[in-house]
Structures are given as C-alpha cells and as structure tokens.
mmCIF file of C-alpha atoms in Angstrom:
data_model
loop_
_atom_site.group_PDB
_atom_site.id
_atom_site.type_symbol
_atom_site.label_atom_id
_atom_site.label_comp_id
_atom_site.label_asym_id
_atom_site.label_seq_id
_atom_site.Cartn_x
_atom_site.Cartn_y
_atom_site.Cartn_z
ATOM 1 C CA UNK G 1 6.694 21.675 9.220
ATOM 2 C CA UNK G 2 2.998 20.253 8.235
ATOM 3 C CA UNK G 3 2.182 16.932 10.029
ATOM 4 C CA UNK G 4 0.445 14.814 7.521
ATOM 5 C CA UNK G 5 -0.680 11.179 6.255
ATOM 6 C CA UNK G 6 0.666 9.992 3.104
ATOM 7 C CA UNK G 7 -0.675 7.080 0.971
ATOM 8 C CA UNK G 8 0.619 5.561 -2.597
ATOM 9 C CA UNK G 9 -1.983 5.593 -5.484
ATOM 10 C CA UNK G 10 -1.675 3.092 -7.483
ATOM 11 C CA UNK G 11 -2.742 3.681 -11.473
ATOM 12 C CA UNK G 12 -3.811 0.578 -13.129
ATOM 13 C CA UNK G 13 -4.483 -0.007 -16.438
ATOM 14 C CA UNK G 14 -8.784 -1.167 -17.483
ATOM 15 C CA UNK G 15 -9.527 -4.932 -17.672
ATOM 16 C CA UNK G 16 -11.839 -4.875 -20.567
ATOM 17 C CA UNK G 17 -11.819 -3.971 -24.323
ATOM 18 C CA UNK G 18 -14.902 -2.051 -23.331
ATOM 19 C CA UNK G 19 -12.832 0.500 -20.545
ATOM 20 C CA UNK G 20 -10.321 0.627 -22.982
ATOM 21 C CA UNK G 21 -12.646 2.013 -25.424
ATOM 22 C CA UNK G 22 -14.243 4.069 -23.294
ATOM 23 C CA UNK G 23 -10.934 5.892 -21.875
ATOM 24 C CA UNK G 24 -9.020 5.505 -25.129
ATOM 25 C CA UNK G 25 -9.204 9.361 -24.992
ATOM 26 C CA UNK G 26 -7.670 9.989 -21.778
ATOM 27 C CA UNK G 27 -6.039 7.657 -19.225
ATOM 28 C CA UNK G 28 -6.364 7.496 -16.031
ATOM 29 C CA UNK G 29 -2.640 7.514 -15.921
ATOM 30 C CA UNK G 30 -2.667 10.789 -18.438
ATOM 31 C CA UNK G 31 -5.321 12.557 -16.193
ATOM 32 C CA UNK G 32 -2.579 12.615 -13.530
ATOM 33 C CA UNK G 33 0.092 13.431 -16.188
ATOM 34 C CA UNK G 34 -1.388 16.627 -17.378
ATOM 35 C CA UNK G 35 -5.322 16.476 -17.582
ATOM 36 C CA UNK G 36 -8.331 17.876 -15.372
ATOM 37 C CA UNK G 37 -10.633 15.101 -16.796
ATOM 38 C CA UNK G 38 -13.584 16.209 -15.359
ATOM 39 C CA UNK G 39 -13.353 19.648 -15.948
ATOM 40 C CA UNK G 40 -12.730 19.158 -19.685
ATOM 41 C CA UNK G 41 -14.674 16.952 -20.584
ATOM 42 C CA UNK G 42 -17.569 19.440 -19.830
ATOM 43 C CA UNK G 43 -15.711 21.642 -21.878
ATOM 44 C CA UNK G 44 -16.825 21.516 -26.198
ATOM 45 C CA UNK G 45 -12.562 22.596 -26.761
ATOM 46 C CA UNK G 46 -11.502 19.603 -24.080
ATOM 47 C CA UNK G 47 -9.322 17.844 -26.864
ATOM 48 C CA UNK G 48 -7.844 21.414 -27.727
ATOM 49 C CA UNK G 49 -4.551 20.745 -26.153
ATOM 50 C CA UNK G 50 -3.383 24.511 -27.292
ATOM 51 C CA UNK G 51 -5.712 25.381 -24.857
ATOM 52 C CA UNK G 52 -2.539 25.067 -21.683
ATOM 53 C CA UNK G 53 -3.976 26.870 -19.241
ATOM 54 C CA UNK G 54 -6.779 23.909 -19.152
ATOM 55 C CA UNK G 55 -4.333 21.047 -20.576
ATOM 56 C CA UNK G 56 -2.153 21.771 -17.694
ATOM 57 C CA UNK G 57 -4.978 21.710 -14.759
ATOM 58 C CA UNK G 58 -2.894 20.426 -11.334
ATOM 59 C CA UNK G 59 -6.199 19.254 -9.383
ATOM 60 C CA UNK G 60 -8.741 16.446 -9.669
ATOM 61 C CA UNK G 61 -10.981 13.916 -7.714
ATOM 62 C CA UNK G 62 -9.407 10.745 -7.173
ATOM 63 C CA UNK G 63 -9.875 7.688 -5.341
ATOM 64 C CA UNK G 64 -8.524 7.831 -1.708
ATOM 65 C CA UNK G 65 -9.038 5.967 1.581
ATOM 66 C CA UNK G 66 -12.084 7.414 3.808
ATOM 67 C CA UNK G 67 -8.946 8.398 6.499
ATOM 68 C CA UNK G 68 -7.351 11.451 4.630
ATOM 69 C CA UNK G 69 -7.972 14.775 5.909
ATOM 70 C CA UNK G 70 -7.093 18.097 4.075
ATOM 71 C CA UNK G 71 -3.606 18.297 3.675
ATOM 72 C CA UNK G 72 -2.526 15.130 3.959
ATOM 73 C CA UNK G 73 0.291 13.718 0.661
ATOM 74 C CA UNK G 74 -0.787 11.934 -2.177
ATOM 75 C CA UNK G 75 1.787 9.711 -3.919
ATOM 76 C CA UNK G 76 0.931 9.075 -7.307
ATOM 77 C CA UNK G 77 2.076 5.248 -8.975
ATOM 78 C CA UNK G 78 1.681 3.410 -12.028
ATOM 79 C CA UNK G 79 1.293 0.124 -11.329
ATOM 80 C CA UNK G 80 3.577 -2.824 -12.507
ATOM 81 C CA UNK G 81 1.029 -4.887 -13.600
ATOM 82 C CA UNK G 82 -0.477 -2.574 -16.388
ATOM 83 C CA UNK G 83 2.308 -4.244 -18.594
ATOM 84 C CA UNK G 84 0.505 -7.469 -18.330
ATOM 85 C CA UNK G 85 -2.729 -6.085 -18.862
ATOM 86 C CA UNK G 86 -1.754 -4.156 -22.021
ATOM 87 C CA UNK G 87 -0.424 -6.728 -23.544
ATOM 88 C CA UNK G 88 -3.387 -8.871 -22.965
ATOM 89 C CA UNK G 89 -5.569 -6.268 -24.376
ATOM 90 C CA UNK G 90 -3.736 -6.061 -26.977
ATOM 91 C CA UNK G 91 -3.743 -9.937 -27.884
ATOM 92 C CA UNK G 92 -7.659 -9.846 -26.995
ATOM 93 C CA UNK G 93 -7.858 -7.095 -29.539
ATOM 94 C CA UNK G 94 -6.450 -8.989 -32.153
ATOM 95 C CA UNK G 95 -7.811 -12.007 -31.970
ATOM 96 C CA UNK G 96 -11.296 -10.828 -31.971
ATOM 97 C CA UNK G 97 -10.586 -8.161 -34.589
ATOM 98 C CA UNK G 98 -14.166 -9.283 -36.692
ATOM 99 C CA UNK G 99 -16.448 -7.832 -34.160
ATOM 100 C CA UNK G 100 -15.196 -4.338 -34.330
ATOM 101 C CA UNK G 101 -15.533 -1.724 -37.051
ATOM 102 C CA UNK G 102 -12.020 -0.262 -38.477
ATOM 103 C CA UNK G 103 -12.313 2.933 -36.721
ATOM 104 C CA UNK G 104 -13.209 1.126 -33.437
ATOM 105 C CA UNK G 105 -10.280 -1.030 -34.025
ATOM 106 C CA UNK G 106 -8.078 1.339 -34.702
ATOM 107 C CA UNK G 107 -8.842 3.931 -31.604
ATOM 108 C CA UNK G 108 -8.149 0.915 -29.284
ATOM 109 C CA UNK G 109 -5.132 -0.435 -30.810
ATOM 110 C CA UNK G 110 -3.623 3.428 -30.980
ATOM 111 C CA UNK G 111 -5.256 3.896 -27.516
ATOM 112 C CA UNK G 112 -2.908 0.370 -26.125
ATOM 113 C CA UNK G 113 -0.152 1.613 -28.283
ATOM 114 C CA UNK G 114 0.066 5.087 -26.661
ATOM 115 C CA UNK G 115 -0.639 2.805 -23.510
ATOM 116 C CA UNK G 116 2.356 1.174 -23.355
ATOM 117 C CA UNK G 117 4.900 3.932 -24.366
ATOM 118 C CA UNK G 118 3.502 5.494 -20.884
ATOM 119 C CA UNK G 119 4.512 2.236 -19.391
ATOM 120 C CA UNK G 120 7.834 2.177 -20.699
ATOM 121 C CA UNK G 121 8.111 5.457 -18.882
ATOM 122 C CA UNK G 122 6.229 5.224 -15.445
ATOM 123 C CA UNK G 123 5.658 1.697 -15.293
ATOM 124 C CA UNK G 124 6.062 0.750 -11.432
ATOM 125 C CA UNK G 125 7.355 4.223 -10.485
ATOM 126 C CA UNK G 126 6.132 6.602 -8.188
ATOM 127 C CA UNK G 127 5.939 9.719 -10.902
ATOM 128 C CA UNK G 128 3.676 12.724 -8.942
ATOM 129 C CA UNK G 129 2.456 13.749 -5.866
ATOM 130 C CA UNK G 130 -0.558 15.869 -5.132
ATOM 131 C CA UNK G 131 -1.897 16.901 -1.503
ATOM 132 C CA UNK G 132 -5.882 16.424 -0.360
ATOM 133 C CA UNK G 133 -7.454 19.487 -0.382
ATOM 134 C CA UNK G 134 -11.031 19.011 1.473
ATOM 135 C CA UNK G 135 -12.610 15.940 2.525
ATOM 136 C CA UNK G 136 -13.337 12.284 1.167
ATOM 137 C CA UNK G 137 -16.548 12.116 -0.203
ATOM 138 C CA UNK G 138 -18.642 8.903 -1.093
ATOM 139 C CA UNK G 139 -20.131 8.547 -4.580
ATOM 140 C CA UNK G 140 -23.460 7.268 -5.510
ATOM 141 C CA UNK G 141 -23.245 7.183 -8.675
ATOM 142 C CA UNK G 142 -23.497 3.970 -10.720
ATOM 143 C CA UNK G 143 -20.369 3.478 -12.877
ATOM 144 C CA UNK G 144 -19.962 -0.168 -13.866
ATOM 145 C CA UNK G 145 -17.586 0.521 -16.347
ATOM 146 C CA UNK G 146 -14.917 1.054 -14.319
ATOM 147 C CA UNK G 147 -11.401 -1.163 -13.400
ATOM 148 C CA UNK G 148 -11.181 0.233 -9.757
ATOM 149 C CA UNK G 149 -13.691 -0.789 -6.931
ATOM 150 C CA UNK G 150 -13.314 2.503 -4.529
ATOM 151 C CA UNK G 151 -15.885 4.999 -4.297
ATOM 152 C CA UNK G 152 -14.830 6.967 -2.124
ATOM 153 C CA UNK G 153 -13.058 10.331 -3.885
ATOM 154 C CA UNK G 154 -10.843 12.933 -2.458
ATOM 155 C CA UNK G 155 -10.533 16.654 -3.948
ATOM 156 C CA UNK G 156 -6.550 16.804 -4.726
ATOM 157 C CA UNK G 157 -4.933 19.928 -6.054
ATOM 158 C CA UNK G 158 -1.267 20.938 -6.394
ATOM 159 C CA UNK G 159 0.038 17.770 -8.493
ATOM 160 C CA UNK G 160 3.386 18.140 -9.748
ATOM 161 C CA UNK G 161 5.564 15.240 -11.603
ATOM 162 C CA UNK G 162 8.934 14.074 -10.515
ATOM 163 C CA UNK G 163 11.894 14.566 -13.229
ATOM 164 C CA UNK G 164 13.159 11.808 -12.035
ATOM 165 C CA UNK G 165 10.565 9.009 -11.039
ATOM 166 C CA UNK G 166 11.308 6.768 -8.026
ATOM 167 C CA UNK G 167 10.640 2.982 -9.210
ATOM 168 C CA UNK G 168 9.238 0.130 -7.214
ATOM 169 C CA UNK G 169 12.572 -1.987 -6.971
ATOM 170 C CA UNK G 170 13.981 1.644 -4.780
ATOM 171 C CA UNK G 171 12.138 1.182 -2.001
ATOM 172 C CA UNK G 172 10.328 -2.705 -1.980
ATOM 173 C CA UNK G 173 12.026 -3.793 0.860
ATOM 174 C CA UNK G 174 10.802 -1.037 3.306
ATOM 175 C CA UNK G 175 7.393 -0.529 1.716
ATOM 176 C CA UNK G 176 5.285 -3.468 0.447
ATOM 177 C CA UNK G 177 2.467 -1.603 -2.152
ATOM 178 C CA UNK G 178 -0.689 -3.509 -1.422
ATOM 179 C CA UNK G 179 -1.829 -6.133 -3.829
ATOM 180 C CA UNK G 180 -5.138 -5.953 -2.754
ATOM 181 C CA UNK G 181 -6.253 -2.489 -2.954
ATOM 182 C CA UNK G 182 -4.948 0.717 -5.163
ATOM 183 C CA UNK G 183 -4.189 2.420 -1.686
ATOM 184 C CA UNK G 184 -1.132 1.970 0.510
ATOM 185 C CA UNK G 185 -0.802 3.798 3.427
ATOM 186 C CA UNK G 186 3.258 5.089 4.240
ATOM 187 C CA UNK G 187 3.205 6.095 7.676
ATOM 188 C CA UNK G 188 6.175 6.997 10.186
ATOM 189 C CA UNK G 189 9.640 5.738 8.868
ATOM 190 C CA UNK G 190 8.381 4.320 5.661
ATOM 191 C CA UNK G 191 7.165 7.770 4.647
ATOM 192 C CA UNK G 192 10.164 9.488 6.083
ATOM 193 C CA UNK G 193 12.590 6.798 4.037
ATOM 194 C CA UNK G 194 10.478 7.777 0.817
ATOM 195 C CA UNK G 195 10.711 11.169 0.988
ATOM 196 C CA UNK G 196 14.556 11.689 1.590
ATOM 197 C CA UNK G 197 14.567 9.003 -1.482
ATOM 198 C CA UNK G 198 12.209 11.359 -3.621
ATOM 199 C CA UNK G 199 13.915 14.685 -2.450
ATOM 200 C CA UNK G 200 17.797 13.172 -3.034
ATOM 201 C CA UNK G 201 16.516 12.311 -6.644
ATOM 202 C CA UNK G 202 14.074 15.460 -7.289
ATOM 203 C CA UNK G 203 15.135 18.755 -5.911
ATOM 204 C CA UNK G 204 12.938 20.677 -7.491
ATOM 205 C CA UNK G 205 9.585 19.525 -5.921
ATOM 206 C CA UNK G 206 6.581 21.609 -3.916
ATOM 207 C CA UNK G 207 7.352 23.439 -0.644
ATOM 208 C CA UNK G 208 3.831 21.610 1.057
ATOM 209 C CA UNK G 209 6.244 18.569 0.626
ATOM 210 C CA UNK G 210 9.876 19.666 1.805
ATOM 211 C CA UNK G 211 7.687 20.658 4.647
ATOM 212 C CA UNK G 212 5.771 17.575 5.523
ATOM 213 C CA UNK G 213 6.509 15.295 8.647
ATOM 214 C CA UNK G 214 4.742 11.946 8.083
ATOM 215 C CA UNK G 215 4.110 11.566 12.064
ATOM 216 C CA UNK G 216 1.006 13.094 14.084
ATOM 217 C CA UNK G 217 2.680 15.664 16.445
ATOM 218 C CA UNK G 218 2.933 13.687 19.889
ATOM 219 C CA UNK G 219 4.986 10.835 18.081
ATOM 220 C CA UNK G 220 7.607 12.730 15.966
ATOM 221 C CA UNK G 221 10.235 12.597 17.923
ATOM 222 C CA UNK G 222 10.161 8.481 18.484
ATOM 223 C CA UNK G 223 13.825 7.270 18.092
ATOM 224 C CA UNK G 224 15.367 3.732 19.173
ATOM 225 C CA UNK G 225 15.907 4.999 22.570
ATOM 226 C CA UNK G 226 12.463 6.314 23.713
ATOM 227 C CA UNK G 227 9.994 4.722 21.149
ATOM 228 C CA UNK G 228 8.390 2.273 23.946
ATOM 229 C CA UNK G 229 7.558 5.007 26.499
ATOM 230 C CA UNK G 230 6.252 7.600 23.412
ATOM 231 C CA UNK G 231 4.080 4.859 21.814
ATOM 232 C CA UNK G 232 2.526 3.050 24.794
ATOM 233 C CA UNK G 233 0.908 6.289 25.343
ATOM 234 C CA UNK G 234 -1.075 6.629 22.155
ATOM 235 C CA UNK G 235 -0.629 2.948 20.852
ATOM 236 C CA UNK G 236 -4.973 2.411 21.742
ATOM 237 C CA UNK G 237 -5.501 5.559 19.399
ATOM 238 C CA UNK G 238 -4.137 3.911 15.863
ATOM 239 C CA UNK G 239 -6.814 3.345 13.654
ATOM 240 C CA UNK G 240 -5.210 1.968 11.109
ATOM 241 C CA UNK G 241 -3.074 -1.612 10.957
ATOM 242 C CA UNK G 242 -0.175 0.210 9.065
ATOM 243 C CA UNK G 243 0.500 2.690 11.459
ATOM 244 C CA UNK G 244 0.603 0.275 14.707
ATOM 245 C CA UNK G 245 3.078 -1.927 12.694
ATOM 246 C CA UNK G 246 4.993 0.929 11.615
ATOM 247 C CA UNK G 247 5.715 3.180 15.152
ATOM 248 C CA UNK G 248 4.947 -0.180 17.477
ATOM 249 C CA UNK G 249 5.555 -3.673 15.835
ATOM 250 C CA UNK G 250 8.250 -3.400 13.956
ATOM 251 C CA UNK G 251 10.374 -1.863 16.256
ATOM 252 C CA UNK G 252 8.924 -5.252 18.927
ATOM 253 C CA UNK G 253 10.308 -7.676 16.238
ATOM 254 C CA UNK G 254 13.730 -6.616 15.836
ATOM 255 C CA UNK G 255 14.008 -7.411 19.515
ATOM 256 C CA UNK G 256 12.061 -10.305 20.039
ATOM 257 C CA UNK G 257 13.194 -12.488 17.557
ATOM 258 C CA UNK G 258 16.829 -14.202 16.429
ATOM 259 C CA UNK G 259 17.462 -11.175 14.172
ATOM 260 C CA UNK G 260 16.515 -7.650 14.191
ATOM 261 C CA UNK G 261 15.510 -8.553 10.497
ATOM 262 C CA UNK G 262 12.488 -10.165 9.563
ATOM 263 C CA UNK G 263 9.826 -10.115 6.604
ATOM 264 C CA UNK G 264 6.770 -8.902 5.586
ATOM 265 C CA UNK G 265 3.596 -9.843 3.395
ATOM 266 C CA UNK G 266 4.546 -13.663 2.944
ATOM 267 C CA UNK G 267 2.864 -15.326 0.945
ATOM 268 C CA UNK G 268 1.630 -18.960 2.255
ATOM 269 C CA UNK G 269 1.285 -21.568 0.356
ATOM 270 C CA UNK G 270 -1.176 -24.409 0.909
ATOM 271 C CA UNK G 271 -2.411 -27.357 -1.810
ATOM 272 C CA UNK G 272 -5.985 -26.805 -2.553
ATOM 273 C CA UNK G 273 -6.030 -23.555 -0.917
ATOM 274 C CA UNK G 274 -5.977 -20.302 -2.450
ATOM 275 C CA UNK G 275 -2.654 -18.081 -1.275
ATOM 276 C CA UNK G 276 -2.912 -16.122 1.737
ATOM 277 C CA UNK G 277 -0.701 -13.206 3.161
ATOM 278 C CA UNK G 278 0.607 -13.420 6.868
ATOM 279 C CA UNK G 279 1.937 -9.878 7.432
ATOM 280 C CA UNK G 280 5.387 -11.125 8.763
ATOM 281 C CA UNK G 281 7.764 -13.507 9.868
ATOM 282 C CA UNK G 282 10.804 -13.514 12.140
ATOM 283 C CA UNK G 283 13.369 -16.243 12.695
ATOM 284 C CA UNK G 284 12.648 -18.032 16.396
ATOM 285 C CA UNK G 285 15.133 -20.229 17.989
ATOM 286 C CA UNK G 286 16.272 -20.949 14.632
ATOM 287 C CA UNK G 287 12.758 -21.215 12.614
ATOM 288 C CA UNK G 288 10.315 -19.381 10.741
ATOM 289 C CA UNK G 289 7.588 -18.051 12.606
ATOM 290 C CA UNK G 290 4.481 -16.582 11.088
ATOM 291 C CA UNK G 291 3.556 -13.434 13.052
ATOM 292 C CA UNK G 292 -0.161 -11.376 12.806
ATOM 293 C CA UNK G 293 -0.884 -8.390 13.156
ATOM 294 C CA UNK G 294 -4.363 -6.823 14.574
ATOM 295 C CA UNK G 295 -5.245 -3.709 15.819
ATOM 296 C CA UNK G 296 -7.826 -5.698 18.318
ATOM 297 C CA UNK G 297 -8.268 -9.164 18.300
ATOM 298 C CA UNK G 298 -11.499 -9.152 20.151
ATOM 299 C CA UNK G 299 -13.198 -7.484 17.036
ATOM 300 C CA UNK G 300 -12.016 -9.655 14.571
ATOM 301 C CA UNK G 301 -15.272 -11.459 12.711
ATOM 302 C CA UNK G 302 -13.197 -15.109 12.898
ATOM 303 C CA UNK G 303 -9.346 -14.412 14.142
ATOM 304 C CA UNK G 304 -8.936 -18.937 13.758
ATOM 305 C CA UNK G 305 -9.968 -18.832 10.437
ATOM 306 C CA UNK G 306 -7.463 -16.248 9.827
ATOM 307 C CA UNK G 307 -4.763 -17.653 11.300
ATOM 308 C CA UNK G 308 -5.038 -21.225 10.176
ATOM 309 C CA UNK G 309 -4.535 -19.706 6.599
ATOM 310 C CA UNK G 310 -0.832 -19.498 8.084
ATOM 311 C CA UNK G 311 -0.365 -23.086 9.448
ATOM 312 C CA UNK G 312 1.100 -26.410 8.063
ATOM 313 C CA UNK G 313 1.827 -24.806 4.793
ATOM 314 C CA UNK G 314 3.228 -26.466 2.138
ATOM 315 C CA UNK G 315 5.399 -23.485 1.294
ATOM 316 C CA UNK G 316 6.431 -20.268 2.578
ATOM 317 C CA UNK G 317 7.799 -17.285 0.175
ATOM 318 C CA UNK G 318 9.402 -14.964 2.713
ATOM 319 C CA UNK G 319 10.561 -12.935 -0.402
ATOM 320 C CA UNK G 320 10.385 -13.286 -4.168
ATOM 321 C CA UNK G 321 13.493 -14.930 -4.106
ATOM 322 C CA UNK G 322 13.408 -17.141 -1.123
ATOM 323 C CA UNK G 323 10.791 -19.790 -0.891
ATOM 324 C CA UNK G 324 11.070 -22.442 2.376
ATOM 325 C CA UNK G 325 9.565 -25.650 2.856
ATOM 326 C CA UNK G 326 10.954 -26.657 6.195
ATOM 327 C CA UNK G 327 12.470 -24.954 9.282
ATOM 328 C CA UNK G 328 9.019 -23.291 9.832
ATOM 329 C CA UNK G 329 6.273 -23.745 12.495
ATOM 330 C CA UNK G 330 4.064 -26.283 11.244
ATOM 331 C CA UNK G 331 1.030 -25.079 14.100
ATOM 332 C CA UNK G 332 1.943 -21.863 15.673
ATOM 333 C CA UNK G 333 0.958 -17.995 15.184
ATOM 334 C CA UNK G 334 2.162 -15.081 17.290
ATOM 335 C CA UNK G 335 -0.606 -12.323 17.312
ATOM 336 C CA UNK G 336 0.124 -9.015 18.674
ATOM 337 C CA UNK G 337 -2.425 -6.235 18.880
ATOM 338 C CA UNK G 338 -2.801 -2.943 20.910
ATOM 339 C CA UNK G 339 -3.342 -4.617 23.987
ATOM 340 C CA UNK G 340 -1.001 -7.763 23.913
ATOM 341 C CA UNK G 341 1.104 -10.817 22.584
ATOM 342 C CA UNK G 342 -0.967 -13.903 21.981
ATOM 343 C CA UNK G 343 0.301 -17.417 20.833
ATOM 344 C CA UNK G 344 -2.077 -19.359 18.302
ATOM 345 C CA UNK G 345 -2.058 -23.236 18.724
ATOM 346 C CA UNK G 346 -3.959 -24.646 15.592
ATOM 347 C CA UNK G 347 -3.813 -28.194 16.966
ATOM 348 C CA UNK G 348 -5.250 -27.213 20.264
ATOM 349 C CA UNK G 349 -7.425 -24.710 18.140
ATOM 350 C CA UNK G 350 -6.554 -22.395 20.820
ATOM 351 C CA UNK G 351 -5.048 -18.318 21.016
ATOM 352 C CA UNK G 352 -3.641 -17.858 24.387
ATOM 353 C CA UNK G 353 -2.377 -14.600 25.739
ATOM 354 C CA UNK G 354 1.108 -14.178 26.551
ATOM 355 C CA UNK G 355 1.759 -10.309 28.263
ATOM 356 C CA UNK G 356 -0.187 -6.990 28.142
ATOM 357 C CA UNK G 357 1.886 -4.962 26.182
ATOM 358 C CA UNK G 358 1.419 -1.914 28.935
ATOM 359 C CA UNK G 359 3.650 -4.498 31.133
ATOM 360 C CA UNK G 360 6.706 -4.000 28.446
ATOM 361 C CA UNK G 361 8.757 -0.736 29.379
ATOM 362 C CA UNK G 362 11.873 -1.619 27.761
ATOM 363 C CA UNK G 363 14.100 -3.454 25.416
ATOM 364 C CA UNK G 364 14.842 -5.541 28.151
ATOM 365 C CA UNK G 365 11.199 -6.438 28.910
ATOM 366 C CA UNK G 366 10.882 -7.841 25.196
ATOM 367 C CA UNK G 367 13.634 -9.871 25.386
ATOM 368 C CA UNK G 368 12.887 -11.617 28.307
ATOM 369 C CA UNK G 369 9.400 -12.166 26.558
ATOM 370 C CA UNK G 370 11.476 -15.117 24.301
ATOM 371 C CA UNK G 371 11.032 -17.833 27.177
ATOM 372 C CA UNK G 372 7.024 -16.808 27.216
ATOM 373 C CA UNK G 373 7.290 -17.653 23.268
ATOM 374 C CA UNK G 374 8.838 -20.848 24.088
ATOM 375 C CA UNK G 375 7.006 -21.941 26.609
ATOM 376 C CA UNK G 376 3.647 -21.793 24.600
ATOM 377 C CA UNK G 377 5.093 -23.436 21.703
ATOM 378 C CA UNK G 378 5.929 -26.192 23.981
#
C-alpha cells in the first residue's frame, strides 16, 4: 500500500475566440487524452500522429495545488461547464464571422466542432488518472492567453484513461468539485468512496492506484468507533480545510445535530448581494443552521465579514433541488476549527466560544454539546 493525496483536475474549455484559436490544434482536454504537448510541439513531426510512440506520451506538466508531493494521485475531469462555453463560442463565432479570414474561420469552427464531440464523451466525467512524479514548481513565465489562473505546475507521468468514465452525477453527493478553482482535494473517505467507485467500474487500471490508501499513515485505520481519540492527536497538523472536514467535522456533525445527515457548499442567497458558499448546514432543534468551517479562526483576515455572508438570507439552496426560505437561523453561525466550537451572533456582532475540542473524548461528549448550542442561540 502507497499512502498518498489525491486531488480532481478539472479540464475546462478557453473563454475567448482568441484561446480557441490558439489551442485549436490540441486541447487541453486532448493533451490528457493522448498528447505530450510540450514535448511535441518542439518536435518539426508533432502533428505526425503515425509517429505513436510520441502520440501516445503518458506524462506532462499540469496545473496542481503547491501541496502535492511525488507520488501523490491525480484525477483527471472534464468539466461540465465546457458545454456552455462551446456553445457560446460557437454563437460568438458566428455572429462575428466578418472579422475573420475563411481559413481562420474555419480552424475554429472545426476546432469547437471536434470540441464538443469530446464533450459528448467526457463531459463532467472523471476519464484518467496520472500520479505526481517530482515536485510543484512555480512558473514565471508570462502567458496571458490562457483560461486557467494557476501557475503552479506539477511533473505527472503514468496517465492512463478509464474504459469506463465515472461522471459527476456518481459521486456529487459525497464530493462537491470546487466551483472556484480547477483543483479539488479528495481526502480520507471521499477518496476511498471514489476509488472503490472507479475500480468496480474499471478493472483494468495501474497497480500505483490499486495500491493507494488516501490517508497519511497514523490516521488509516480511523473507523466510527475510535475516530475521536485517532484524530485529536494530529487534528493541529491539517493544513488543509478539506482534510479537517473530512477525518474531523464531518464525523462531529452527524452527532451534533437532529440528523446524522446534513449538507454541504450551500449556496446563500441575499438581495443585492452577490452568492456566497457556507460549507454546511445541519438541521438544529428543527432548523437550518449554517455551519463554518476554519482551520484557525484566529488567522482569518475578517472571520465577521465572512460569516455575515451566511445570515438573514433571503434564500438558502441546501441542494440543487431544495431551496428554503424559512425554518433557518436568521442571525446565527456555528464555527468549528482545530481548536474549538464557536457560536456567531450577527446581531450582537459577536463569535463566542463554546468548548475546546481537546475537552470532547466521545460521542457522548458531542451530544451533550446540543444544550451549549442552545444556550448561545438564546
């Protein structure tokens, strides 16, 4: 077994007639496909696809978050919103048909074309998965004409595709793929729940990932039983948001609210305000509370301007198909970080601090917390 991180990459499509011009020859999505880009390009035969040996390259430099470490799993995704994009590329194209010469024309409208048939095929799926081989590196280099924002790259060898590609709608209810960035990180059960998905699907994949175990080595044996006494000991060490929800908080939640369900990324809607993400909610005492999650809530830049975001809302979507506008705390935030529960108040404009989480030792102990919560709603 090979203890590793794993993260989703998520393939977009360019914004601009001008990308789409200037990767009309190659995709990002067909680099991943079957393409060493880079390597090619330097090469006068690149477009020779006879040429397999080079066609067929399994390695690249990709995007990836500054936390991988050689190794570590690489998830490969096509995002669902390319569809839109294509198709509004396509109309853009069209309509401004004038300005461009017939050959320029035509490479971008074959280029969209060509586009969308890989859409039709990997659009929202998880298709390959590569592993990091080296270390992030940062890139100086000025490239304005470019959809993605990251410039941080990771050396990633040993790509392979699924046969069978897993898509979005498989696993959106235990994984939420960010909105915000091209990077999710799938830590602990969420990577665990993904890979028996992928391997149940896809026999046929790369021993590096039959062998992989998403969790670092002191936490892989966490199960409902002993997860409060494993993770207290290393819950200061997380470094990343993801991870401290996925081996700490979400386990907390099932117990201390009405349910041992609850939801995650809702979306909060306020007039006049732009939309803003509170990373879950849990039924209390019969309504919707907004909880946040931090890894410390002393270093946040402005925690009340953060959580406000979550109060008197006008709506809350706790999924895409269930939107509330009652039964929800109208003032009131429960924060948890590494170090303990905390109750915002936005009409005392106050975040109060409930119970060090190294005084919780078992199931029993978060329960009991409930009357705390009640209390300092009031």
């Amino acid at each position: 077994m090979h203890y590793v991180q794993a993260y989703i990459s998520n393939i977009s499509f360019p914004t601009s007639l001008d990308e789409v011009y200037s990767y009309a020859h190659l995709f990002n999505m067909e680099m991943i496909l079957g393409c060493d880009f880079y390597n090619l390009l330097n090469d006068e035969n690149y477009m020779d696809f006879g040429n397999v040996e080079k066609y067929e390259s399994r390695k690249t430099e990709w995007t990836a978050p500054k936390w991988c470490k050689d190794g570590d799993i690489v998830l490969f995704m096509h995002s669902k919103t390319a569809n839109a994009r294509i198709s509004a590329m396509k109309t853009q194209l069209l309509s401004n048909r004038s300005r461009y010469s017939n050959d320029a024309f035509w490479i971008m409208m074959n280029a969209l074309i060509r586009a969308k048939k890989i859409y039709e095929m990997y659009g929202g799926k998880i298709f390959a998965i590569g592993r990091i081989n080296g270390t992030p590196i940062y890139d100086h280099a000025d490239t304005e004409q470019q959809h993605w924002k990251s410039k941080i790259y990771a050396p990633i060898d040993n790509i392979f595709l699924l046969e069978k590609p897993i898509d979005i709608s498989e696993f959106h209810t235990e994984i939420m793929v960010s909105r915000q960035s091209s990077i999710t990180p799938v830590f602990g059960e969420q990577y665990t729940y993904l890979k028996k998905l992928i391997l149940k699907k896809n026999p046929i994949v790369e021993e590096y990932f039959k062998e992989s175990v998403a969790e670092p080595v002191p936490l892989t044996n966490i199960n409902d039983e002993n997860w409060l006494n494993v993770v207290n000991k290393y819950r200061r060490s997380f470094f990343l948001e993801i991870q401290f929800r996925s081996f700490y908080v979400d386990r907390f939640l099932k117990y201390l609210g009405d349910t041992k369900s609850f939801f995650r990324e809702c979306a909060c809607i306020k007039s006049g305000a732009p939309t803003s993400y509170v990373d879950n909610v849990i039924k209390f005492g019969g309504i919707y509370l907004p909880v946040e999650v931090k890894l410390s809530v002393d270093a946040e830049r402005n925690i009340f301007a953060q959580l406000r975001k979550y109060c008197n809302l006008d709506e809350l979507m706790l999924t895409k198909e269930k939107t509330i506008n009652a039964g929800l705390y109208e003032n009131n935030v429960l924060v948890i970080d590494t170090e303990r529960l905390y109750m915002y108040n936005n009409q005392k404009k106050s975040l109060a601090a409930l119970v060090d989480l190294d005084s919780i030792h078992t199931i029993k102990d978060i329960v009991n917390l409930r009357q705390k919560v009640i209390q300092s709603i009031g």
